[in-house]
PDB file of C-alpha atoms in Angstrom:
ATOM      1  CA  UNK I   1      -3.913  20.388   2.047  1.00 44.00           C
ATOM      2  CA  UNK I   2      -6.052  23.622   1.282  1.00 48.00           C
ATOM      3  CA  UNK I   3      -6.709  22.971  -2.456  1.00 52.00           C
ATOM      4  CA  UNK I   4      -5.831  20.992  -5.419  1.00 54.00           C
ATOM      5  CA  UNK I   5      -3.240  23.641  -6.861  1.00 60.00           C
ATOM      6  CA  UNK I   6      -1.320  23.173  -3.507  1.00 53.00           C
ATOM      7  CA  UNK I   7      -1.871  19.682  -3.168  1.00 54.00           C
ATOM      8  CA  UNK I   8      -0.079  19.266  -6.365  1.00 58.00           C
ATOM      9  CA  UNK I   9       2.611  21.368  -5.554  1.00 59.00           C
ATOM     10  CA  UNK I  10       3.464  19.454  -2.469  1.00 53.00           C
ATOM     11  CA  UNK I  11       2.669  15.629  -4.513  1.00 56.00           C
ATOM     12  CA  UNK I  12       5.680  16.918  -6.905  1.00 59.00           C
ATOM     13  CA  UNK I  13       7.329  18.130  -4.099  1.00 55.00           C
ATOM     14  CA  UNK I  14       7.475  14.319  -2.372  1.00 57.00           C
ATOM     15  CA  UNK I  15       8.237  12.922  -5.432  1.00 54.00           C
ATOM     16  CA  UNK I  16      11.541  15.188  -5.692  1.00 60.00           C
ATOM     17  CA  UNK I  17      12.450  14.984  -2.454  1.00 52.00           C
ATOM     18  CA  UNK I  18      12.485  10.840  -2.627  1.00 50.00           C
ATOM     19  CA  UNK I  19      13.679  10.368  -5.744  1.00 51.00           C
ATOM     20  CA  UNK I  20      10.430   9.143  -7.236  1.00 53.00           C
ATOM     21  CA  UNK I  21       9.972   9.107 -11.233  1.00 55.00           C
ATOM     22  CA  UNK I  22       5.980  10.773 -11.165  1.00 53.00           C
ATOM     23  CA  UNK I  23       5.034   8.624 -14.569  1.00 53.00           C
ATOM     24  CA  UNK I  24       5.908   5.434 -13.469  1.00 61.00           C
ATOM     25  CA  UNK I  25       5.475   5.454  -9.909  1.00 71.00           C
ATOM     26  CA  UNK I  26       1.656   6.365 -11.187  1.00 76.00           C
ATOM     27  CA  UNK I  27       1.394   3.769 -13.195  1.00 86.00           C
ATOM     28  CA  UNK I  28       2.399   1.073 -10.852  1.00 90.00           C
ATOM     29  CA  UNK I  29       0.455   1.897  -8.196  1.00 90.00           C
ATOM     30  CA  UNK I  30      -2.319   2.506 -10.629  1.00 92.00           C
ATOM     31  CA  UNK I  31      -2.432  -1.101 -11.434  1.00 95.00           C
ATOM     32  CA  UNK I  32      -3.887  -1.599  -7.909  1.00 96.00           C
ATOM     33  CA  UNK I  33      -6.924   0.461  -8.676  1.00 95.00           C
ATOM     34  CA  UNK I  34      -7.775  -2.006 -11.466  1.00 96.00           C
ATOM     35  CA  UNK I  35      -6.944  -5.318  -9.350  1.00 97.00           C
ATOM     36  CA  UNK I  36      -3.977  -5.824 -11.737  1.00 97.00           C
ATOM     37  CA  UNK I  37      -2.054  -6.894  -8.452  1.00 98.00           C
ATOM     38  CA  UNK I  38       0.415  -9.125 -10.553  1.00 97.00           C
ATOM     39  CA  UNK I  39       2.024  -5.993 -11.909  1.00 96.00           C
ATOM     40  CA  UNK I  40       2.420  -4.394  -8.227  1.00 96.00           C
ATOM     41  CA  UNK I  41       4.086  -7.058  -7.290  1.00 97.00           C
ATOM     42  CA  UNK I  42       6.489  -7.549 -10.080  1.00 96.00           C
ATOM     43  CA  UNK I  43       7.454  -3.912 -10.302  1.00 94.00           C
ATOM     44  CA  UNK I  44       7.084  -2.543  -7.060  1.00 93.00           C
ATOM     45  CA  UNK I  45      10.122  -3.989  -5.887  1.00 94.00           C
ATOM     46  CA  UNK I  46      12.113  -2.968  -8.282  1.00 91.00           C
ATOM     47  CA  UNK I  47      10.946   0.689  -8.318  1.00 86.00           C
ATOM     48  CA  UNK I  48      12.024   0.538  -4.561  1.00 87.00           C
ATOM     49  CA  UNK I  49      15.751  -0.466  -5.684  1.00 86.00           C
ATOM     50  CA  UNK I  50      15.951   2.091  -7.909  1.00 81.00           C
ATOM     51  CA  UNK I  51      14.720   4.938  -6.114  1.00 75.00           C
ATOM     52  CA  UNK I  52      16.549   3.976  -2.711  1.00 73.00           C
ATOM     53  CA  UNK I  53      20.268   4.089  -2.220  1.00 62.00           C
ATOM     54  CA  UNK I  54      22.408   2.488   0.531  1.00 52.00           C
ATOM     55  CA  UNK I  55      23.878   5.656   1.675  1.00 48.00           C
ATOM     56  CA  UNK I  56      20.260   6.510   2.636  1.00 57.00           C
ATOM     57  CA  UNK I  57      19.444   3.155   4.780  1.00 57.00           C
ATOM     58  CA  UNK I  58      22.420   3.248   6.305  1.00 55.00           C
ATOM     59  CA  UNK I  59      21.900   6.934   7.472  1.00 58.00           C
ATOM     60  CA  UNK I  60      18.049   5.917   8.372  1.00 56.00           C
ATOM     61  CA  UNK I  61      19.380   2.835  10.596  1.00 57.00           C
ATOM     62  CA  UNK I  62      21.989   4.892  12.160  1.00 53.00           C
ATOM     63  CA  UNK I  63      18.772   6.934  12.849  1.00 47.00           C
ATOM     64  CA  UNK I  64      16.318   4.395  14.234  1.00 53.00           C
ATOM     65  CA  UNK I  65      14.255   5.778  11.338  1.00 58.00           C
ATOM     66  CA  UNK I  66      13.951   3.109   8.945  1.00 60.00           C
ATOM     67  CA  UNK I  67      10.875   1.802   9.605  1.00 65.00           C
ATOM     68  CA  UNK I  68       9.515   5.592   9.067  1.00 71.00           C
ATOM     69  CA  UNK I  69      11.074   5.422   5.546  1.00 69.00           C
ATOM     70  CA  UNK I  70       9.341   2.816   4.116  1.00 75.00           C
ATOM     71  CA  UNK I  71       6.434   4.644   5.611  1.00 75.00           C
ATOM     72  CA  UNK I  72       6.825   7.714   3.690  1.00 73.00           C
ATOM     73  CA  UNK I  73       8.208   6.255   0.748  1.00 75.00           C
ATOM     74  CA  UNK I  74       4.751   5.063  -0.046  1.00 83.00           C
ATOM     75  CA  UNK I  75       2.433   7.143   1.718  1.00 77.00           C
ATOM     76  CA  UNK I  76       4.412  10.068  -0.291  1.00 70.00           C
ATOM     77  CA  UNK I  77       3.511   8.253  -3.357  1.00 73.00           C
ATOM     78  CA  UNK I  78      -0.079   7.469  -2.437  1.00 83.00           C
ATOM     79  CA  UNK I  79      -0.597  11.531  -1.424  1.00 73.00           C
ATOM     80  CA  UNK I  80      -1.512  11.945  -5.581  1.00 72.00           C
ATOM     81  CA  UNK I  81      -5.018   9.738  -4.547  1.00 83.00           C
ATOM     82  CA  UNK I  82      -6.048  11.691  -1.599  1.00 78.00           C
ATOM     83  CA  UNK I  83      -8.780  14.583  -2.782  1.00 79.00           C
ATOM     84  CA  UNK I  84     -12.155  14.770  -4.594  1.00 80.00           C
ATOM     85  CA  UNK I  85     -12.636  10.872  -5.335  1.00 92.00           C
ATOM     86  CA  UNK I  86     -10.182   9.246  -2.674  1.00 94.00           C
ATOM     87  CA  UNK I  87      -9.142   9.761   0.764  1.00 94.00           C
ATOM     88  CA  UNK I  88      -5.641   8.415   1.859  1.00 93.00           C
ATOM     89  CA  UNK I  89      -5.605   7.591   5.536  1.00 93.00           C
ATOM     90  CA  UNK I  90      -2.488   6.728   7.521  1.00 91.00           C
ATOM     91  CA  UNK I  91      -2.409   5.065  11.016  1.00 91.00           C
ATOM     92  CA  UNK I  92      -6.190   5.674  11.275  1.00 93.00           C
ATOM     93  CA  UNK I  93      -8.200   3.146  13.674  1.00 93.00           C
ATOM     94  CA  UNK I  94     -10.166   0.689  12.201  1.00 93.00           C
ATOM     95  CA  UNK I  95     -11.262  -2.565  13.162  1.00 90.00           C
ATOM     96  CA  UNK I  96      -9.328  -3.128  16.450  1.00 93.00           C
ATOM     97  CA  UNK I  97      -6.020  -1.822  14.794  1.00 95.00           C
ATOM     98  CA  UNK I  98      -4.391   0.544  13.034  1.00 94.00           C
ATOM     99  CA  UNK I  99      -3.544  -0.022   9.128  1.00 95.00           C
ATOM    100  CA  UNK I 100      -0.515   1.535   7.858  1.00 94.00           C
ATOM    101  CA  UNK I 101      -2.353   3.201   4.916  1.00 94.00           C
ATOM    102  CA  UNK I 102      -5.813   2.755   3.394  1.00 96.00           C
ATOM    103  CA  UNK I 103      -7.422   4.533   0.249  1.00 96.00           C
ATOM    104  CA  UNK I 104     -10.847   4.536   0.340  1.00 96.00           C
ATOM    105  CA  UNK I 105     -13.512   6.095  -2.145  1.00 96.00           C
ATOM    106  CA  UNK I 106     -15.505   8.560  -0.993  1.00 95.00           C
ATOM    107  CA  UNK I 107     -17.525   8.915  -4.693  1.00 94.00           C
ATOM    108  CA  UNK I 108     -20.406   5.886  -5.856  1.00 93.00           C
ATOM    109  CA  UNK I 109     -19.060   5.159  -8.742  1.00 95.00           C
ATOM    110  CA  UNK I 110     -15.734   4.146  -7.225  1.00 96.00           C
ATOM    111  CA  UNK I 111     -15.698   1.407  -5.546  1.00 97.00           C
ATOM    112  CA  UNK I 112     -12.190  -0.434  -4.946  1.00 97.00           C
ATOM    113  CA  UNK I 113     -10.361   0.592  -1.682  1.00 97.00           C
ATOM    114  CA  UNK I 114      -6.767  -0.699  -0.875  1.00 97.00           C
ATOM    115  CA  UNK I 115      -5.121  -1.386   2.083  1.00 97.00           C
ATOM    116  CA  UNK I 116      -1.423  -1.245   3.035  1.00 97.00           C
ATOM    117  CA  UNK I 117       0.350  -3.140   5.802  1.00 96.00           C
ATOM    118  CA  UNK I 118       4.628  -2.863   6.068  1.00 94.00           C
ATOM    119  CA  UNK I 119       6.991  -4.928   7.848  1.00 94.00           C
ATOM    120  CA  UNK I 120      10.475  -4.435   8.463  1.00 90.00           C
ATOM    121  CA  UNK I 121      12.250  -7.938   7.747  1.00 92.00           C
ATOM    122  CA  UNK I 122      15.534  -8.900   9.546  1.00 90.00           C
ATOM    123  CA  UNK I 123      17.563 -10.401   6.635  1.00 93.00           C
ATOM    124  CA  UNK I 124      17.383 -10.365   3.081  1.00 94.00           C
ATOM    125  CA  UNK I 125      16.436 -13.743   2.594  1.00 96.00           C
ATOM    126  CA  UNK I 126      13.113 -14.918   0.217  1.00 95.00           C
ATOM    127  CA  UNK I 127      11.287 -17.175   2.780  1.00 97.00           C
ATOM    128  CA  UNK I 128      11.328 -14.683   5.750  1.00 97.00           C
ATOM    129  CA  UNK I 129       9.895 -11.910   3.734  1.00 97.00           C
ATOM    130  CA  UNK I 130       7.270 -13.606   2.396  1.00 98.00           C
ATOM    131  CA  UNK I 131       6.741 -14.746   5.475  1.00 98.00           C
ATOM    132  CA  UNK I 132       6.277 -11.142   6.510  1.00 98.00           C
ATOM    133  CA  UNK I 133       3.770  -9.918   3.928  1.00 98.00           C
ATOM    134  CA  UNK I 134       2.059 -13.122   4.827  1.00 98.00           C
ATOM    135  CA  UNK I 135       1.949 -11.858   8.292  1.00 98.00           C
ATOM    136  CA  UNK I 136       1.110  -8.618   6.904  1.00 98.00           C
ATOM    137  CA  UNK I 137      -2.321  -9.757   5.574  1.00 98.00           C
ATOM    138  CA  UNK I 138      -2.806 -11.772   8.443  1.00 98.00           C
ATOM    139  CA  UNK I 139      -3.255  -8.783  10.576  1.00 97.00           C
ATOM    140  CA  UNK I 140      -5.311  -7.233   7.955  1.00 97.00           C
ATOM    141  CA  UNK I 141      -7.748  -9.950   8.436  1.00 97.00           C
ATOM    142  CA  UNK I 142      -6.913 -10.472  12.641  1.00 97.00           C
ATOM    143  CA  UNK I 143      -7.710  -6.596  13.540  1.00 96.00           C
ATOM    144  CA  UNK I 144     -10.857  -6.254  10.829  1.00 94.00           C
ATOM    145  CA  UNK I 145      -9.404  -3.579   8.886  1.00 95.00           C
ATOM    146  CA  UNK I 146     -11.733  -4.343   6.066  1.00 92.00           C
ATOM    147  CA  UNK I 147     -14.833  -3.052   8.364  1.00 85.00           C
ATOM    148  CA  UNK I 148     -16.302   0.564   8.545  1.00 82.00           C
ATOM    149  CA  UNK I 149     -15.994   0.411   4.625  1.00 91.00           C
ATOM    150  CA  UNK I 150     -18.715   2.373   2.979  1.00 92.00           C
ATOM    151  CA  UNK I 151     -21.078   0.570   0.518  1.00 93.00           C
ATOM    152  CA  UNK I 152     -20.562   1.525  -2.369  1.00 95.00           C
ATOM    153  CA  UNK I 153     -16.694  -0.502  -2.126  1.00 97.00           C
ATOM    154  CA  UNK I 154     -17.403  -3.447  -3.754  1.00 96.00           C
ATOM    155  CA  UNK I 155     -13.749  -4.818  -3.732  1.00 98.00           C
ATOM    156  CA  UNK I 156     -11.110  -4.824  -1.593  1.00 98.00           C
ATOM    157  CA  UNK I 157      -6.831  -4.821  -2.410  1.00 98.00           C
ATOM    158  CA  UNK I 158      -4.929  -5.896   0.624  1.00 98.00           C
ATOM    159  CA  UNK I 159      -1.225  -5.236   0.238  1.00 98.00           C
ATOM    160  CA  UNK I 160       1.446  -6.955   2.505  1.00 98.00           C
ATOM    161  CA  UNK I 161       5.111  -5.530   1.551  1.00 96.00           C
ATOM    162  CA  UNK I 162       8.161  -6.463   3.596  1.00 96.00           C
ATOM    163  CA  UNK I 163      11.013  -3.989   3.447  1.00 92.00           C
ATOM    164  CA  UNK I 164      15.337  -4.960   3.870  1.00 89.00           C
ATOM    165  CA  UNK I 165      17.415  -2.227   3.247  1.00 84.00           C
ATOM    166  CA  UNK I 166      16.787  -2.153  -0.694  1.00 85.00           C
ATOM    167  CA  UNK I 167      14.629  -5.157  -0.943  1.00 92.00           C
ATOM    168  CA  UNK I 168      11.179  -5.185  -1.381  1.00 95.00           C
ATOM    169  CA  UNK I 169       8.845  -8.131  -1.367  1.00 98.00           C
ATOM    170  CA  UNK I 170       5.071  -8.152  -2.139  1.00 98.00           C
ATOM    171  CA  UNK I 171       1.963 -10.177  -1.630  1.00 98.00           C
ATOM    172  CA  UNK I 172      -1.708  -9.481  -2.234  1.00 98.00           C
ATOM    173  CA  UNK I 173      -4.999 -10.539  -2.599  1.00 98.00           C
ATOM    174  CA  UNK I 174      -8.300  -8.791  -4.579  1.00 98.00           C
ATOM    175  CA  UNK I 175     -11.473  -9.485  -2.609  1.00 98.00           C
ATOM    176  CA  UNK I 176     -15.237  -9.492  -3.436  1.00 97.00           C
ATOM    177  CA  UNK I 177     -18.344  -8.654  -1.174  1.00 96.00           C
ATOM    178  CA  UNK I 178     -20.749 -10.679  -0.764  1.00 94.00           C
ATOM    179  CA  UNK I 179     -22.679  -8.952   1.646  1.00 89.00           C
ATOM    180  CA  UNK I 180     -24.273  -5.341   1.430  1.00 87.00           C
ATOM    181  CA  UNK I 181     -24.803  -3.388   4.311  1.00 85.00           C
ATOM    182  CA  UNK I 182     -21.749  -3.516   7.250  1.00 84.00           C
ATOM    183  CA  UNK I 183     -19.625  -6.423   6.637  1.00 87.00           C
ATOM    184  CA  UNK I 184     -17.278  -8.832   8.546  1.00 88.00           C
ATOM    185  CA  UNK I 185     -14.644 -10.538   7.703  1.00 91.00           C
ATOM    186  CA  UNK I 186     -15.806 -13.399   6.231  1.00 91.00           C
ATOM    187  CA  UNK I 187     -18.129 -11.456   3.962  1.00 94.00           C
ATOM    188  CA  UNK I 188     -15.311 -10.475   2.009  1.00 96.00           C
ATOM    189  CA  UNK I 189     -14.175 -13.447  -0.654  1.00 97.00           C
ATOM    190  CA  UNK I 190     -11.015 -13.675  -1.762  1.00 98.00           C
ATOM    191  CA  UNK I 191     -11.436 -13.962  -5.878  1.00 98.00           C
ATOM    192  CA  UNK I 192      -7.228 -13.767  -6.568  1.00 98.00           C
ATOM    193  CA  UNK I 193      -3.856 -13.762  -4.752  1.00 98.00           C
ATOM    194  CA  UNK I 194       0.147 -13.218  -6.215  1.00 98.00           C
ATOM    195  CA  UNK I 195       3.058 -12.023  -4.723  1.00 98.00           C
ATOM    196  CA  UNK I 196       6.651 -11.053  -5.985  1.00 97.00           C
ATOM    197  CA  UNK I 197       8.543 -13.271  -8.248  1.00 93.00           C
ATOM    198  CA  UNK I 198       5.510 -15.475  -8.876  1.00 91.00           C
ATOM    199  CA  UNK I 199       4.952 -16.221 -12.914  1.00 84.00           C
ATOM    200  CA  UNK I 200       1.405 -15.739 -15.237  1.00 72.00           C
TER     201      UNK I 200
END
């Protein structure tokens, strides 16, 4: 994206094109930025069943292209971040994997970076997609996507979100370093966890 005049042309652009309300799909994901993961997980979801209509999964699984959806359905949202104090990276290497999406700071005095990890559940059914986010920030930890960090990031969001059809379901976790310089895994301390449906 050339500039920021384009890039907000083409951020309003994503939001039109997926049905995506600009205020409050900012201020959801905004709650992320300031740890307030309890309010991702609550309202994610049902952003998700709003925005998405059955005509359009059934076209996308007619289409193979479901899993692509999700995908952009995010990342589109996420594009607003990418610029002078964030960059939004999708399928990038890091660790020994690939994330799905990670927004890292690229200013000092920012220092919370998020990562994203999607699965696709098989039925609509509570236990097996929390099992999936669960699985979801297991191969956050598994394939060291919190390394290569820079570091001034001080905190860390993981996000696991399982997709069926028009069902969301969340889980995350805020971590804390404890180590400056590069970091493993276990220098990272998890300081809070929720996920979808869970109450204050």
């Amino acid at each position: 994206i050339p500039n920021r005049e384009v890039a907000c042309q083409w951020i309003l652009w994503i939001f039109e094109v997926i049905g995506m309300e600009y205020a409050k799909t900012n201020e959801i994901y905004e709650s992320l930025f300031k740890k307030d993961i309890a309010t991702f997980c609550n309202k994610f979801p049902s952003l998700y069943m709003e925005v998405v209509s059955c005509f359009d999964i059934a076209d996308l699984k007619r289409g193979k292209l479901y899993e692509t959806w999700y995908h952009i359905f995010v990342l589109g949202a996420l594009a607003m971040y990418h610029g002078v104090e964030y960059r939004v990276e999708s399928n990038r290497e890091a660790g020994v994997g690939r994330p799905d999406v990670r927004i890292i700071p690229i200013i000092q005095n920012k220092t919370v970076s998020i990562t994203y990890e999607f699965k696709r559940s098989d039925a609509v059914d509570f236990h097996i997609m929390k099992q999936d986010t669960t699985d979801a920030l297991n191969q956050i930890f598994d394939k060291g996507y919190r390394m290569s960090l820079p570091d001034h990031v001080k905190e860390i969001v993981e996000v696991g979100i399982a997709f069926c059809d028009k069902v969301a379901f969340v889980s995350a976790r805020c971590l804390k370093r404890n180590k400056e310089g590069i970091t493993t895994n276990e220098d990272w301390t998890v300081v809070s966890e929720w996920e979808t449906g869970k109450v204050k």
